[in-house]
PDB file of C-alpha atoms in Angstrom:
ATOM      1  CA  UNK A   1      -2.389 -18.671 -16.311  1.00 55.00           C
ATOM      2  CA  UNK A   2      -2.893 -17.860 -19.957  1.00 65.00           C
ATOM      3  CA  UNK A   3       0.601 -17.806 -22.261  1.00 68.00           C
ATOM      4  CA  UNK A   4       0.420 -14.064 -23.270  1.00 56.00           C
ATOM      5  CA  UNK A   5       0.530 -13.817 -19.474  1.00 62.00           C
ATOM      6  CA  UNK A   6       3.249 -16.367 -18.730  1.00 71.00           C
ATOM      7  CA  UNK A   7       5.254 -14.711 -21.541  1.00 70.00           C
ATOM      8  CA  UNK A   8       4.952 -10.932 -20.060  1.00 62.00           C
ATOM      9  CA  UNK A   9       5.376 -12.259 -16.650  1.00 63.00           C
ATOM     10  CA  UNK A  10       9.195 -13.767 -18.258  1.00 68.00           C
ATOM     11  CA  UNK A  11       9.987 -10.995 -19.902  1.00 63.00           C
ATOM     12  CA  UNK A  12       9.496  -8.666 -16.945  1.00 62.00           C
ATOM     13  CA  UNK A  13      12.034 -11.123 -15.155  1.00 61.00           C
ATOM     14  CA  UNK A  14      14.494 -11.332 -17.699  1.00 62.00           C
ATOM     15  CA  UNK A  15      14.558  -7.584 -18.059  1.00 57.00           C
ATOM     16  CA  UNK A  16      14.858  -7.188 -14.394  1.00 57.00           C
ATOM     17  CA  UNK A  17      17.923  -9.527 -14.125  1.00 54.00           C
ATOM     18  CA  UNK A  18      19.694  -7.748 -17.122  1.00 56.00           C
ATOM     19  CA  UNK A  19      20.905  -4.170 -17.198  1.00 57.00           C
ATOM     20  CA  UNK A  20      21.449  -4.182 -20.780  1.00 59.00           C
ATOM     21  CA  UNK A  21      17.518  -2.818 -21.701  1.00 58.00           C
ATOM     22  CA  UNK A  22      18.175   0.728 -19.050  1.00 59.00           C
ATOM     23  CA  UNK A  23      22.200   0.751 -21.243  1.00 57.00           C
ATOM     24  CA  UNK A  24      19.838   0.326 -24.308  1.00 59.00           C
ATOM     25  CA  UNK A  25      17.717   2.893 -23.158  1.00 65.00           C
ATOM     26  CA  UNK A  26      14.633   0.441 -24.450  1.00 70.00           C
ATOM     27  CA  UNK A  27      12.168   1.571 -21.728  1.00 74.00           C
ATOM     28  CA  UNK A  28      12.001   5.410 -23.989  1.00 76.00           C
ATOM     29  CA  UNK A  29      10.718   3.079 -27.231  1.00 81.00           C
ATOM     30  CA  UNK A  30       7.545   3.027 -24.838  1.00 85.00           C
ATOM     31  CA  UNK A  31       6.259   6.152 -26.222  1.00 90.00           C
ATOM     32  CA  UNK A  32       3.370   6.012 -23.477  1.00 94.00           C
ATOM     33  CA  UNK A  33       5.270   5.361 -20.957  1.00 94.00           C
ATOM     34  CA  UNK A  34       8.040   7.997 -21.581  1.00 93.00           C
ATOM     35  CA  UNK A  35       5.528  10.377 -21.920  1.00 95.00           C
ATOM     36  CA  UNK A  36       4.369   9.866 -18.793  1.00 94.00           C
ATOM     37  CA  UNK A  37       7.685  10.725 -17.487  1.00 96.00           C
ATOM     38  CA  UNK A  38       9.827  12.619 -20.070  1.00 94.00           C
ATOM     39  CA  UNK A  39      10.427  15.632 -17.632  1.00 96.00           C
ATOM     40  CA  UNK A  40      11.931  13.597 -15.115  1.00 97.00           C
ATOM     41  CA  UNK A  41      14.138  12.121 -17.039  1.00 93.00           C
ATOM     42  CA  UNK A  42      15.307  15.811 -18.031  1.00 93.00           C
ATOM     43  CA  UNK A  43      15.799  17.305 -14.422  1.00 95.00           C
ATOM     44  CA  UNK A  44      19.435  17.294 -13.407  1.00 94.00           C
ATOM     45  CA  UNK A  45      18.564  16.200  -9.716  1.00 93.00           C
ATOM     46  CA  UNK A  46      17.214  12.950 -11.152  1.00 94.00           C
ATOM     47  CA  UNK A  47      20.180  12.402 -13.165  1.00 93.00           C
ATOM     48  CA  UNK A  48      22.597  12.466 -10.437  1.00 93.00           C
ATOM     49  CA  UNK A  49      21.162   9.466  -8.762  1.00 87.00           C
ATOM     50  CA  UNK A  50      23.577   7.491 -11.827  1.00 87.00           C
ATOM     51  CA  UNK A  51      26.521   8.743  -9.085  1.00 86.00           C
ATOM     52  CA  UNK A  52      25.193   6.238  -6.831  1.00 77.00           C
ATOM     53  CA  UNK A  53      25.376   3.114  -6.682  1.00 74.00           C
ATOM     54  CA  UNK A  54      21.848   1.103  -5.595  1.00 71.00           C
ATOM     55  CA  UNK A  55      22.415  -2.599  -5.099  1.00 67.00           C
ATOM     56  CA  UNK A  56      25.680  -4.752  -6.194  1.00 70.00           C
ATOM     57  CA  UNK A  57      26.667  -2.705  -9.569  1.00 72.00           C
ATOM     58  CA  UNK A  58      23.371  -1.066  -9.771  1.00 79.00           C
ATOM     59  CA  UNK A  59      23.062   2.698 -10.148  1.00 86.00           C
ATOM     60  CA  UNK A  60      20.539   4.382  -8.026  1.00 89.00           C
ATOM     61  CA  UNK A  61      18.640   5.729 -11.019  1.00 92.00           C
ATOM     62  CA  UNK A  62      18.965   2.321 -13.032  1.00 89.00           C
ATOM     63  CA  UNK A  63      16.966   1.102  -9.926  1.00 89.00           C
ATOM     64  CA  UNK A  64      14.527   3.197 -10.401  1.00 92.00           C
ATOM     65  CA  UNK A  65      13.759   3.128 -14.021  1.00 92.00           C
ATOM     66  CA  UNK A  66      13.573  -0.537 -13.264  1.00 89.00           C
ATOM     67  CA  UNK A  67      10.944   0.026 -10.562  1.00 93.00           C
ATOM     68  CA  UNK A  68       9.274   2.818 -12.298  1.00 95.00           C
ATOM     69  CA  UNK A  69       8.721   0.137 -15.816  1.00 92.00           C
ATOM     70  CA  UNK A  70       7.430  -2.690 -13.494  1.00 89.00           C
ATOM     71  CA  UNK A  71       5.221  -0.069 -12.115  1.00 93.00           C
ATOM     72  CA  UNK A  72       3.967   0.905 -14.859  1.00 93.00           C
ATOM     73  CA  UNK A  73       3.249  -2.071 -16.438  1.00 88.00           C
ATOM     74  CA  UNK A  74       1.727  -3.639 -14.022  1.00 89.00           C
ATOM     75  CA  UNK A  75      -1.022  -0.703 -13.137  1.00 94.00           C
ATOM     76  CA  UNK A  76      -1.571  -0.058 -16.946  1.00 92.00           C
ATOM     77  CA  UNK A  77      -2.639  -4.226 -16.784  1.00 88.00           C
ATOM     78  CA  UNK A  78      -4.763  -3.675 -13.657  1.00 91.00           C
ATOM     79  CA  UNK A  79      -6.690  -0.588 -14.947  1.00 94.00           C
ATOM     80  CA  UNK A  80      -4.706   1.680 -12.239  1.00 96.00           C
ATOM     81  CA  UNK A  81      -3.822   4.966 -12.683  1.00 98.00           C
ATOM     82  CA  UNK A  82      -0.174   4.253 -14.469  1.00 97.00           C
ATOM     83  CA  UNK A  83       1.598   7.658 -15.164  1.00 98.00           C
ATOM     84  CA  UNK A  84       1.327   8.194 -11.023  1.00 98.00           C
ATOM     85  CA  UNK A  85       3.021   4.554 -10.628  1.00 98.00           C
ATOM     86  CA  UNK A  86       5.249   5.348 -13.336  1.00 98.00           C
ATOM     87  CA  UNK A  87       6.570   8.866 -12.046  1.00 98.00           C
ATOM     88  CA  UNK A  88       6.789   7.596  -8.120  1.00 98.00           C
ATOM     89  CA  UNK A  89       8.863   4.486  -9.256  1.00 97.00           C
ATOM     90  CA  UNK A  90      11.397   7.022 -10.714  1.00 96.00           C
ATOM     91  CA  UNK A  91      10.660   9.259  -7.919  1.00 97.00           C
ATOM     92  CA  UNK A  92      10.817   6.398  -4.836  1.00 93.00           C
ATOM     93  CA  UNK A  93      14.938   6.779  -4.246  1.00 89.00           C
ATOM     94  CA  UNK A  94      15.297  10.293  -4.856  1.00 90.00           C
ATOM     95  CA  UNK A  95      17.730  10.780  -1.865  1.00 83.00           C
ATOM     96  CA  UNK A  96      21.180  11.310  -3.213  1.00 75.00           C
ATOM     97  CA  UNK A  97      23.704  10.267  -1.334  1.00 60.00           C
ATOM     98  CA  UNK A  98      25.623   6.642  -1.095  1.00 62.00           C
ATOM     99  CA  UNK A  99      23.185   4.539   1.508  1.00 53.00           C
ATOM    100  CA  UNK A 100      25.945   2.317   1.968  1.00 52.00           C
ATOM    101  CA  UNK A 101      28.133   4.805   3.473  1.00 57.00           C
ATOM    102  CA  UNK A 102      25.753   7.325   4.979  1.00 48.00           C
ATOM    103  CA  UNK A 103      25.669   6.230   8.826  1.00 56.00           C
ATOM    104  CA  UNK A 104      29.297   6.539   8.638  1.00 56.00           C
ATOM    105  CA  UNK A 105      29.458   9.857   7.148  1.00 61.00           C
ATOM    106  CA  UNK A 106      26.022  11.025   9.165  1.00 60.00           C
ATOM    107  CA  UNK A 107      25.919   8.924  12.153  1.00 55.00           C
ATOM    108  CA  UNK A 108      22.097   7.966  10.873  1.00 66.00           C
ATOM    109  CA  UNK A 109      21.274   4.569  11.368  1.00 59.00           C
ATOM    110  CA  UNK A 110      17.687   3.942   9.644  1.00 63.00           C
ATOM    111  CA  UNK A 111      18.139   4.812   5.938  1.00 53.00           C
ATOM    112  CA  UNK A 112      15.478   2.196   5.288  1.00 55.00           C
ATOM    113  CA  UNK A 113      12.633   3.921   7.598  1.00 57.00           C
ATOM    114  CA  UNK A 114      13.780   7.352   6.823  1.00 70.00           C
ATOM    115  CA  UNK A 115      14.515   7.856   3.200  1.00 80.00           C
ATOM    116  CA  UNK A 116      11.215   7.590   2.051  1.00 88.00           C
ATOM    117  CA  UNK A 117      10.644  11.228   3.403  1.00 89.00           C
ATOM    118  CA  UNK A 118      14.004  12.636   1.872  1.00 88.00           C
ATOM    119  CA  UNK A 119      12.941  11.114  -1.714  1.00 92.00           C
ATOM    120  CA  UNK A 120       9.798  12.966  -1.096  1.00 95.00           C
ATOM    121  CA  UNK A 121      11.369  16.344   0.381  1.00 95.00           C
ATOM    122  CA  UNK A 122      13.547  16.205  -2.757  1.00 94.00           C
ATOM    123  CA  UNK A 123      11.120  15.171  -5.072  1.00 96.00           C
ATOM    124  CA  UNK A 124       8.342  17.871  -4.240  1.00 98.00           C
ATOM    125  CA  UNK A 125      11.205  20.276  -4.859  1.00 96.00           C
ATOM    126  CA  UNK A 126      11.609  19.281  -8.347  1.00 95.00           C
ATOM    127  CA  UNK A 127       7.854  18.556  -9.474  1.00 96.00           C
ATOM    128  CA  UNK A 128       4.331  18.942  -9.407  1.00 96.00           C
ATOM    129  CA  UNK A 129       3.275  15.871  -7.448  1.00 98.00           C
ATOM    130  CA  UNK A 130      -0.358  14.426  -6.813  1.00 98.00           C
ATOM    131  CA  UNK A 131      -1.435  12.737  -3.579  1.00 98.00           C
ATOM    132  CA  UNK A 132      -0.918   8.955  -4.908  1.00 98.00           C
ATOM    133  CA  UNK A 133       2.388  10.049  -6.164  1.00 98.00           C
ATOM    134  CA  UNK A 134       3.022  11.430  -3.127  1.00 98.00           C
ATOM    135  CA  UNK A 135       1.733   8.128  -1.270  1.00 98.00           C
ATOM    136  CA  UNK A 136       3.925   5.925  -3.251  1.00 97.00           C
ATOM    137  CA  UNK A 137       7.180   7.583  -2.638  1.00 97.00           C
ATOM    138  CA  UNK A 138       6.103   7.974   1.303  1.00 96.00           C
ATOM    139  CA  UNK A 139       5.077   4.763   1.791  1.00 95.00           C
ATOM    140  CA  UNK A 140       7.381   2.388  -0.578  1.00 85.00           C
ATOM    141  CA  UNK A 141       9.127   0.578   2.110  1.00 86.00           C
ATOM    142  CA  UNK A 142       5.998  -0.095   4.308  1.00 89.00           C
ATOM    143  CA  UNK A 143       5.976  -2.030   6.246  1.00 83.00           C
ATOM    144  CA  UNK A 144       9.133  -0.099   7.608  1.00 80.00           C
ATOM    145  CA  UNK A 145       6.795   3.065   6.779  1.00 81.00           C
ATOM    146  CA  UNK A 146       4.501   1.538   9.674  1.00 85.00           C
ATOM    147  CA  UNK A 147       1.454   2.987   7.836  1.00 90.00           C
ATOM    148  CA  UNK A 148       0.981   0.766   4.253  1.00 93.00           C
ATOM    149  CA  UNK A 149       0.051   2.795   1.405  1.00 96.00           C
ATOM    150  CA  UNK A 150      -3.243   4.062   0.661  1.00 97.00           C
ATOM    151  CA  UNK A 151      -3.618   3.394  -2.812  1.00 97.00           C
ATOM    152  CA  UNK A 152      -2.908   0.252  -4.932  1.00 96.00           C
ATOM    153  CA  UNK A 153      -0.647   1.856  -7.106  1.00 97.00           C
ATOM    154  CA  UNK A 154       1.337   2.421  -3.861  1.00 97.00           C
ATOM    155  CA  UNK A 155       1.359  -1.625  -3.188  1.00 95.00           C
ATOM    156  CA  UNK A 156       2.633  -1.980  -6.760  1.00 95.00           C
ATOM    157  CA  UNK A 157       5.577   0.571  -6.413  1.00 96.00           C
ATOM    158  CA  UNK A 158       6.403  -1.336  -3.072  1.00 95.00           C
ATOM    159  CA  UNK A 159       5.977  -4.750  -4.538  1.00 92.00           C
ATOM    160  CA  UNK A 160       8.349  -3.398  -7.968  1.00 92.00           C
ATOM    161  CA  UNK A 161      11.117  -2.144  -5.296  1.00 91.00           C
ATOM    162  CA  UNK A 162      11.013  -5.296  -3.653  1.00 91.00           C
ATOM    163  CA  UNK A 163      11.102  -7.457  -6.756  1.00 87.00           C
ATOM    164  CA  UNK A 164      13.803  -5.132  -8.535  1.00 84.00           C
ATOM    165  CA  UNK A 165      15.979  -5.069  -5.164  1.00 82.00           C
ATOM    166  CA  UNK A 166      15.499  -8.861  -5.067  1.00 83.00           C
ATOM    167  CA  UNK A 167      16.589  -9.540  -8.719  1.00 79.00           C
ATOM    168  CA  UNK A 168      19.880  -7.253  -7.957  1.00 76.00           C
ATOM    169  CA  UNK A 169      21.181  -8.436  -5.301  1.00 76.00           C
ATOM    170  CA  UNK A 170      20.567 -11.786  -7.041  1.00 73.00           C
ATOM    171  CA  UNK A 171      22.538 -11.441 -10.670  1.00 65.00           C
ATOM    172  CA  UNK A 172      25.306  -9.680  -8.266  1.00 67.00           C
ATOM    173  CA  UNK A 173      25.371 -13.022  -5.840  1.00 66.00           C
ATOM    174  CA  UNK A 174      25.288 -15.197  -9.147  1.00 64.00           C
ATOM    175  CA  UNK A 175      28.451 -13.142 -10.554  1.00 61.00           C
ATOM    176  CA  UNK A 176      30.343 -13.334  -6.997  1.00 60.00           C
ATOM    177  CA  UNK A 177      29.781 -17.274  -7.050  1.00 62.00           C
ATOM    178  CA  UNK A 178      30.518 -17.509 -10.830  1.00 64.00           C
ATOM    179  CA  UNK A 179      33.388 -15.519 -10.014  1.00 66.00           C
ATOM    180  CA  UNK A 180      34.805 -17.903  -7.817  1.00 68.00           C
ATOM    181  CA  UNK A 181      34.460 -21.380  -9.589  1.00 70.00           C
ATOM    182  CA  UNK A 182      37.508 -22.604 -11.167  1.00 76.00           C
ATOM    183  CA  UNK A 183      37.697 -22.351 -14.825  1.00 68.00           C
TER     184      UNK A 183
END
């Protein structure tokens, strides 16, 4: 592995694990990247998603800049067609409401197999979508989604949730535990 790519692969992770970059609003110094998906980060449908909360103290939309940048990133590196990786990663989550309350308030039991379709419902509402935009949002929890994505981009959105979710649910463990040691 060369250095240039042991030293993006570490600042990926140490972005991940810290919130402060999406506070900082760093991703929009990416000019490339933000003009990929300036008009999403105008709609007001997309900006609601910062009323709920993701994973530990994670907003909903914070998630999905998060997974939207690693997507990027990643299919700019491979050659891969990066604004539709970049727009579904924002786009993948798109359900508004609070998943951790919803089969209370619904009585529906598979949030993870069914709101890939509501992010996409919602999501075709608001934009102009192309098919491996369209793919990515579909199939970003495969293999829940039963059929995997079709395009790599879509593997790369899926493997961004995962990583994103992972790192999370991780800094919220490590500030439980921290919170409990003695001082």
């Amino acid at each position: 592995m060369s250095k240039m790519h042991r030293e993006m692969k570490e600042q990926l992770r140490s972005w991940v694990s810290d919130g402060q970059w999406i506070i900082q609003r760093e991703y929009i110094k990416d000019l490339e990247y933000y003009e990929c998906v300036s008009d999403i980060f105008d709609n007001a449908l997309f900006r609601k998603m910062n009323l709920f909360i993701q994973h530990g103290t994670t907003t909903t939309r914070a998630h999905c800049i998060q997974v939207s940048y690693l997507s990027y990133r990643i299919a700019k590196k491979a050659g891969l067609d990066y604004k539709s990786a970049a727009r579904a990663g924002l786009l993948h989550d798109l359900y508004l409401y609070d998943w951790h309350t919803h089969c209370r308030e619904t009585g529906e039991h598979f949030h993870g197999f069914t709101h890939p379709a509501v992010a996409l419902a919602n999501a075709k509402k608001e934009f102009r979508l192309n098919a491996v935009e369209k793919d990515c949002i579909r199939k970003h929890m495969w293999p829940l989604t039963i059929i995997p994505p079709k395009y790599p981009e879509g593997y790369i959105v899926m493997y961004a949730d995962k990583y994103c979710t992972i790192a999370e649910v991780s800094a919220e463990l490590k500030n439980k535990v921290m919170s409990l040691l003695p001082v």
